[in-house]
Tab-separated table of C-alpha atoms in Angstrom:
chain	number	residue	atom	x	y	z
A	11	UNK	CA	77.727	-52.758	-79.588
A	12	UNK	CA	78.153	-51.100	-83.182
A	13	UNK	CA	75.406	-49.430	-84.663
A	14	UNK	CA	76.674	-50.220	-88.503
A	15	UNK	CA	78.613	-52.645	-90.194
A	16	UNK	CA	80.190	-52.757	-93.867
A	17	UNK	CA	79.399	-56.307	-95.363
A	18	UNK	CA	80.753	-57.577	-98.083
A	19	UNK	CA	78.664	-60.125	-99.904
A	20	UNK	CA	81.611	-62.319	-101.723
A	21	UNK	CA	79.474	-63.916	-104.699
A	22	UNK	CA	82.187	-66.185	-105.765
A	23	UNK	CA	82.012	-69.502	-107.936
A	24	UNK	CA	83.183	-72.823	-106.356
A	25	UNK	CA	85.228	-75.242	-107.624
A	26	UNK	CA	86.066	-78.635	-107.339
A	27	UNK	CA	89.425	-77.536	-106.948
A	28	UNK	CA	89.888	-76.562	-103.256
A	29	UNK	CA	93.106	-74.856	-103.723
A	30	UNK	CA	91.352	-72.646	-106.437
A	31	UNK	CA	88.701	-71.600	-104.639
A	32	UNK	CA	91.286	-71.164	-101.403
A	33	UNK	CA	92.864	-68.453	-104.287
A	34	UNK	CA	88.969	-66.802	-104.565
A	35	UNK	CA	88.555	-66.415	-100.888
A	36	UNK	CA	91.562	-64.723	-100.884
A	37	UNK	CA	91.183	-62.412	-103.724
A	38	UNK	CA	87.320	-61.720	-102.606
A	39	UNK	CA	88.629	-61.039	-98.942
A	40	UNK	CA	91.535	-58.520	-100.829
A	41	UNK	CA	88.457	-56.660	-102.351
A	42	UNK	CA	86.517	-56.650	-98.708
A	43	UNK	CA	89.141	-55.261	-97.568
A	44	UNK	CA	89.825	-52.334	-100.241
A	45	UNK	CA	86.258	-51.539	-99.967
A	46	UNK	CA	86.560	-51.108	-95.820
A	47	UNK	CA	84.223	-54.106	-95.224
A	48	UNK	CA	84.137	-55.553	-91.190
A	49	UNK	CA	82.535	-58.495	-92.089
A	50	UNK	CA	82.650	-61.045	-95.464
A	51	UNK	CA	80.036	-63.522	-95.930
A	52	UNK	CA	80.839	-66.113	-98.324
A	53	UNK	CA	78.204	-69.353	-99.564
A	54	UNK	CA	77.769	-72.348	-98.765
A	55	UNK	CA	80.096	-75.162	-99.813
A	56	UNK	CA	83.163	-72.490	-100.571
A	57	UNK	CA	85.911	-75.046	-99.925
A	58	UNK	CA	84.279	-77.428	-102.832
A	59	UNK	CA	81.259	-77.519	-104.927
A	60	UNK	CA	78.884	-79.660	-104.425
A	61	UNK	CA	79.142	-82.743	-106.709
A	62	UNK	CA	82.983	-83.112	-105.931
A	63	UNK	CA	83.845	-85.796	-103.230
A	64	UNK	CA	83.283	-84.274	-100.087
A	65	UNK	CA	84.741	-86.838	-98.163
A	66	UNK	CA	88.082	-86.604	-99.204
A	67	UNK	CA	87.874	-83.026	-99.309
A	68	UNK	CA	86.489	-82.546	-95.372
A	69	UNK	CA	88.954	-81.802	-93.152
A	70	UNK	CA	88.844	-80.399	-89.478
A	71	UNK	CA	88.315	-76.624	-88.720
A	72	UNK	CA	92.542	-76.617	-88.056
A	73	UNK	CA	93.136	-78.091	-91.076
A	74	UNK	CA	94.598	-76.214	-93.990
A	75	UNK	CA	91.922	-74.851	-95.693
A	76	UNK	CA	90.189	-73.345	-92.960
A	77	UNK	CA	93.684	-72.206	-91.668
A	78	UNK	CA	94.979	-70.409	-94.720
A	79	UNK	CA	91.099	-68.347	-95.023
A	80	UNK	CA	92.094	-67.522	-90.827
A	81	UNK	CA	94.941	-66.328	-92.123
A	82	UNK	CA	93.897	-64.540	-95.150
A	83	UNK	CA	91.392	-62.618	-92.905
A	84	UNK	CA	93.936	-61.920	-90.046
A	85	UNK	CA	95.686	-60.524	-93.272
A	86	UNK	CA	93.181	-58.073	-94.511
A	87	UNK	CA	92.348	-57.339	-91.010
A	88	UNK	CA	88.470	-58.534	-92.368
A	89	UNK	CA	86.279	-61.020	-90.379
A	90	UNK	CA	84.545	-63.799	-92.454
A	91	UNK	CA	82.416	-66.264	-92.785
A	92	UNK	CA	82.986	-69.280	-94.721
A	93	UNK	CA	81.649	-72.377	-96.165
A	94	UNK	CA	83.630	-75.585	-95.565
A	95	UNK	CA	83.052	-79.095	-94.988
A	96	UNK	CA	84.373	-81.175	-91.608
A	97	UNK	CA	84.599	-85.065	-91.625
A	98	UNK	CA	81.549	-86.825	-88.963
A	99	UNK	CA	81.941	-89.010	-86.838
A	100	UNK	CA	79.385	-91.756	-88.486
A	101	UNK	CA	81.518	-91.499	-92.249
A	102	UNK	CA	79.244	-87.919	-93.146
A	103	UNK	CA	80.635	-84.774	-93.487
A	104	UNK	CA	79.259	-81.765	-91.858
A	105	UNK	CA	78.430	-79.193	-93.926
A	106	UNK	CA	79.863	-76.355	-91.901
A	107	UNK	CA	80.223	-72.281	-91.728
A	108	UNK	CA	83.192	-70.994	-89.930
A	109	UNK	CA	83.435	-67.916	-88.290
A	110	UNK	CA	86.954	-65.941	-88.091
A	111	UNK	CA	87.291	-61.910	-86.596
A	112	UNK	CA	89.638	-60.057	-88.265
A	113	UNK	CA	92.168	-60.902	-86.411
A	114	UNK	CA	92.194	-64.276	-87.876
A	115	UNK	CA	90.498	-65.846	-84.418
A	116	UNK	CA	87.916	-68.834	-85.122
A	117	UNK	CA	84.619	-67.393	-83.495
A	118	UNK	CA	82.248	-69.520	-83.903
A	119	UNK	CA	81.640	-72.841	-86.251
A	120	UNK	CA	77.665	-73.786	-87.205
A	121	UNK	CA	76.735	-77.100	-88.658
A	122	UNK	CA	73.901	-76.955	-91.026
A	123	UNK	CA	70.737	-77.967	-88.781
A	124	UNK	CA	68.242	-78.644	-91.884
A	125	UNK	CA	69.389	-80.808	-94.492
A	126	UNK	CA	68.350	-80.812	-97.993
A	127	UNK	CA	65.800	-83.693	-98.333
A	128	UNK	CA	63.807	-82.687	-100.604
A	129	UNK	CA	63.283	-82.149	-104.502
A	130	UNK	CA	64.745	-85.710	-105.339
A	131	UNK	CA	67.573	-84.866	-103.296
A	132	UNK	CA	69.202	-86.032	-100.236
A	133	UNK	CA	71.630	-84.197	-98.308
A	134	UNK	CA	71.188	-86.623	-95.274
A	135	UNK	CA	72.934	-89.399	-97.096
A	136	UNK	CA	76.203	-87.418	-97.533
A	137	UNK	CA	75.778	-84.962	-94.424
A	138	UNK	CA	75.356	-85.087	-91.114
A	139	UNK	CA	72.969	-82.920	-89.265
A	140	UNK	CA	73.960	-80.119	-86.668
A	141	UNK	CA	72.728	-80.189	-83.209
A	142	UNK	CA	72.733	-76.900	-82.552
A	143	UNK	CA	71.963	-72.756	-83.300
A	144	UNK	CA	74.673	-70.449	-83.229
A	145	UNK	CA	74.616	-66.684	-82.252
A	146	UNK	CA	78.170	-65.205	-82.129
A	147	UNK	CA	80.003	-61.808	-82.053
A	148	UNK	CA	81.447	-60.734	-85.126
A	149	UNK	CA	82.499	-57.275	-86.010
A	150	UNK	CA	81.090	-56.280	-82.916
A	151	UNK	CA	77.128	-56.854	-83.774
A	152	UNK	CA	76.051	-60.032	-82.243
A	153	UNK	CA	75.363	-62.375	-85.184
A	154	UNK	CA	73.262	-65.698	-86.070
A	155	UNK	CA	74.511	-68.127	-88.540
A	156	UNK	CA	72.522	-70.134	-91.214
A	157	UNK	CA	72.843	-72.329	-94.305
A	158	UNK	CA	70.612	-72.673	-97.147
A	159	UNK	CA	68.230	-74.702	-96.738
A	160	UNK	CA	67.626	-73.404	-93.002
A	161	UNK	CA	65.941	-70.568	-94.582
A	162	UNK	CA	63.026	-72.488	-95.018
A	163	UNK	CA	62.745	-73.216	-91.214
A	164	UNK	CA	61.379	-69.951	-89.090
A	165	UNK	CA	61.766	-71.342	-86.130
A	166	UNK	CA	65.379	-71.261	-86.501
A	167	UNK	CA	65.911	-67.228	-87.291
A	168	UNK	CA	63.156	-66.829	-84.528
A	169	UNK	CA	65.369	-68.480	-82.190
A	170	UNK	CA	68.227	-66.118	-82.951
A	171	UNK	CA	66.241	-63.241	-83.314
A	172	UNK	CA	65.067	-64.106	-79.669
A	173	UNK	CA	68.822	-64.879	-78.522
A	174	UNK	CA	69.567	-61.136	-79.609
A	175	UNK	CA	70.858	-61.785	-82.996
A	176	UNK	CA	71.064	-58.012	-84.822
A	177	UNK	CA	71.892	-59.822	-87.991
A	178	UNK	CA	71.576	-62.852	-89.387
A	179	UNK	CA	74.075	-64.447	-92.367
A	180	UNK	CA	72.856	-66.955	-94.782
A	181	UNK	CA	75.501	-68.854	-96.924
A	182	UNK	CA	73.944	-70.836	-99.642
A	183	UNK	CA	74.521	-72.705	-103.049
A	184	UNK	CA	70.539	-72.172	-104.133
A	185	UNK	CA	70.262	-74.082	-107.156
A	186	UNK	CA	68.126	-73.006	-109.542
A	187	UNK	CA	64.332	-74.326	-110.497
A	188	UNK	CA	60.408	-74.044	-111.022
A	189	UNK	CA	59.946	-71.263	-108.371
A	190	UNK	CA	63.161	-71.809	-106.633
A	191	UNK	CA	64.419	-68.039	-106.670
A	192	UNK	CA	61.166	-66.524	-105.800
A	193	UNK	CA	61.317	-68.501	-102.984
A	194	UNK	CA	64.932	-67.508	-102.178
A	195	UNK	CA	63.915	-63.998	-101.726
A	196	UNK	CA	60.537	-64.474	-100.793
A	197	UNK	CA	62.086	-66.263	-97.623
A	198	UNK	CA	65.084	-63.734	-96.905
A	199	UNK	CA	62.593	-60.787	-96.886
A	200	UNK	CA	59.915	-63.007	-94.888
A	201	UNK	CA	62.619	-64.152	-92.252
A	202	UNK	CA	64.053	-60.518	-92.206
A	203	UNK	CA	60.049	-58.679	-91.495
A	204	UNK	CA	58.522	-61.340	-89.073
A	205	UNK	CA	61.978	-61.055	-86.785
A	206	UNK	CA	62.609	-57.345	-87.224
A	207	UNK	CA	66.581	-58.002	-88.275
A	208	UNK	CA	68.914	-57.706	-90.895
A	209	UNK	CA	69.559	-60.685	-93.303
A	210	UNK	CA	72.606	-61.037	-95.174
A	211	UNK	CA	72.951	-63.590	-97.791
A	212	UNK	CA	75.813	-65.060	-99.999
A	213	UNK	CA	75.156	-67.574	-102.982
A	214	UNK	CA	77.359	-69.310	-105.564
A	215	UNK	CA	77.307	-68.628	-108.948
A	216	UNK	CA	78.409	-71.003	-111.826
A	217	UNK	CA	82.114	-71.684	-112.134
A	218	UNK	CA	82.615	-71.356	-115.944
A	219	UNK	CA	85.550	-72.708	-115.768
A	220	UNK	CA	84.176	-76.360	-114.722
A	221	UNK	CA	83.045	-78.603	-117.520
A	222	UNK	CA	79.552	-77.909	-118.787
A	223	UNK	CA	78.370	-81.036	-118.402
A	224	UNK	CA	77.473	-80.168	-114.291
A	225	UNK	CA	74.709	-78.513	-113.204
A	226	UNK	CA	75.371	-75.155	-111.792
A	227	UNK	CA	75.647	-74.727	-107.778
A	228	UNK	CA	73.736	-71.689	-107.218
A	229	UNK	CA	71.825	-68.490	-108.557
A	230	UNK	CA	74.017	-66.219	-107.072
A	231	UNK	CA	71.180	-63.199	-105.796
A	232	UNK	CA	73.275	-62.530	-102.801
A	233	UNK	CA	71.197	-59.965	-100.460
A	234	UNK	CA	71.449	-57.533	-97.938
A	235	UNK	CA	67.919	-56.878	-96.727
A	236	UNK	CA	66.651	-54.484	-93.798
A	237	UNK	CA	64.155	-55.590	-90.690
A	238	UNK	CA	61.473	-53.891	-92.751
A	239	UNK	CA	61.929	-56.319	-95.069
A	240	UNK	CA	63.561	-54.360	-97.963
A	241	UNK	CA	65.889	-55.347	-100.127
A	242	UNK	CA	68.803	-52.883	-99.988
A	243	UNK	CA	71.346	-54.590	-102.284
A	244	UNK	CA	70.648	-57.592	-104.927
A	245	UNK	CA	73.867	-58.825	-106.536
A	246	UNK	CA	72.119	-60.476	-109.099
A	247	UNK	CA	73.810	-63.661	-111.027
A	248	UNK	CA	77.088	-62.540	-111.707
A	249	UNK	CA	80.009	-63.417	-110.064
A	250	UNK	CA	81.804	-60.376	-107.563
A	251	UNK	CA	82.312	-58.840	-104.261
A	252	UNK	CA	80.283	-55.861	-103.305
A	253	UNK	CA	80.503	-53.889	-100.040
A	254	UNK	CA	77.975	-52.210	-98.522
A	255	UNK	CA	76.265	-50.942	-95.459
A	256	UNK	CA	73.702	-52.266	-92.578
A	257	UNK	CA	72.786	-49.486	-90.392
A	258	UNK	CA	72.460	-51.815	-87.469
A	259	UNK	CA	70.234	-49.170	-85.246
A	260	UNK	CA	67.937	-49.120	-87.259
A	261	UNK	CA	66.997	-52.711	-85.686
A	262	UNK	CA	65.972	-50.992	-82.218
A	263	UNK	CA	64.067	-48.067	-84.325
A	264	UNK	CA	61.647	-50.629	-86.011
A	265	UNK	CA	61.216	-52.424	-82.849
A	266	UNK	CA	60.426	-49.670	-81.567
A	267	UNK	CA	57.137	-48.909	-83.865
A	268	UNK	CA	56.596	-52.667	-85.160
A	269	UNK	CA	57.204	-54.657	-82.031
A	270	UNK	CA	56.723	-57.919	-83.266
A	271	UNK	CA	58.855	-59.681	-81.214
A	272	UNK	CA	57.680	-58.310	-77.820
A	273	UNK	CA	54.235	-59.020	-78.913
A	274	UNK	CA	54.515	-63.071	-79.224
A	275	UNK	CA	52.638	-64.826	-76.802
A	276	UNK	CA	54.675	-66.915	-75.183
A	277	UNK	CA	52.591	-67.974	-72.593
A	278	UNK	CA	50.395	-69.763	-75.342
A	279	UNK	CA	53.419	-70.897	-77.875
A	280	UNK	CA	56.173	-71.062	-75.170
A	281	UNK	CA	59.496	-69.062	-75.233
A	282	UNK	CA	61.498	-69.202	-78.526
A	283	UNK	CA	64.571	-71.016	-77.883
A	284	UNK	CA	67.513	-68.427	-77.401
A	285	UNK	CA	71.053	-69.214	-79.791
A	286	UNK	CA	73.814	-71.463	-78.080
């Protein structure tokens, strides 16, 4: 097992052009690679932008979207972590992270688990739900995998936390409103203290280049933030890829002095539910 990693939070804006942002992922994952990242966490929704038909733009994880990012990582020798969309079986889409090592090998695949019912929204009515956590390998750290909204869920990161997760990603498109980012990093630092892990998390930004007539997709404030809680990179709103470093030991060294985890009662709450 690693005791570091080099992430690189890709910050990117989204399209409604797949191809373009297929030419972002690329170009982000070029960058990753130039700055020695292991791992690149992209948001939420990277092969379209919310607002776009999603239907038509779903396809399955061998289809060519998700095959050309395989390939781009297998390419830069950089695993990733990707935002796409997959057609459901009921007419939905499944809104979907993909998980490739650098060698271009699909990982693991999550389906979004909470959907975004809420705020005069719903999710549900375009998206199917996921049945299932994830806790993979990636760049040799075992890793849990999380959208958005799932941030708002403990039970969830306590469940990979429990499972052995070391890190956990978080792709989002957080859209902005009354309170909306202090929550955003409220709930990254709370998620990353109460489970003694790191939390990395990737946002959309505005594309610019869309008309201005549709609401932005995200805040951008992509994170890295330690299992103390502390925020040790904040991209802020601008668009970019920045690389830097989780010192993955330092996961056993809290738990050590702060052990949180070991502490739960389980015999009064039950066991948390380990990762599939």
């Amino acid at each position: 097992m690693v005791a570091s990693m080099r992430i690189a939070l890709c910050q990117i804006p989204v399209s409604s052009d797949v191809s373009v942002n297929l030419s972002r992922v690329r170009a982000a994952l070029k960058e990753a690679a130039a700055g020695n990242a292991e791992l690149a966490l992209f948001p939420e929704a990277t092969m379209v932008r919310f607002g776009s038909d999603l239907r038509a733009a779903a396809e399955p994880l061998n289809g060519p979207f998700c095959t050309a990012v395989a390939e781009a990582s297998a390419a830069e020798g950089v695993a990733s972590v990707t935002g796409v969309f997959e057609p459901s079986e009921d007419g939905r889409v499944f809104n979907t992270v993909v998980a490739y090592s650098a060698s271009g090998t699909q990982i693991a695949a999550y389906r979004k688990l909470h959907l975004f019912d809420a705020l005069g929204q719903r999710e549900s009515d375009l998206v199917a739900p996921g049945r299932a956590p994830v806790l993979t390998e990636l760049a040799g750290a075992p890793v849990g995998l999380e959208i958005c909204y799932d941030i708002r869920f403990p039970e969830l990161t306590r469940a990979l936390a429990a499972g052995g997760a070391r890190l956990v990603t978080v792709s989002a498109a957080w859209q902005a409103g009354l309170f909306k980012e202090e929550h955003w990093v409220t709930l990254l630092r709370a998620r990353a203290i109460e489970n003694t892990v790191w939390i990395a998390a990737a946002g959309q930004v505005p594309d610019n280049d869309e008309t201005p007539t549709r609401a932005p997709t995200g805040i951008g404030r992509s994170l890295l933030i330690d299992p103390l809680g502390v925020v040790r990179h904040d991209m802020g709103p601008a668009a970019g890829v920045f690389v830097v470093d989780a010192d993955l030991s330092l996961v056993e060294s809290v738990r050590a002095t702060l052990p949180s985890l070991a502490n739960r009662r389980d015999d009064i709450f039950g066991p948390a539910a380990a990762g599939a």
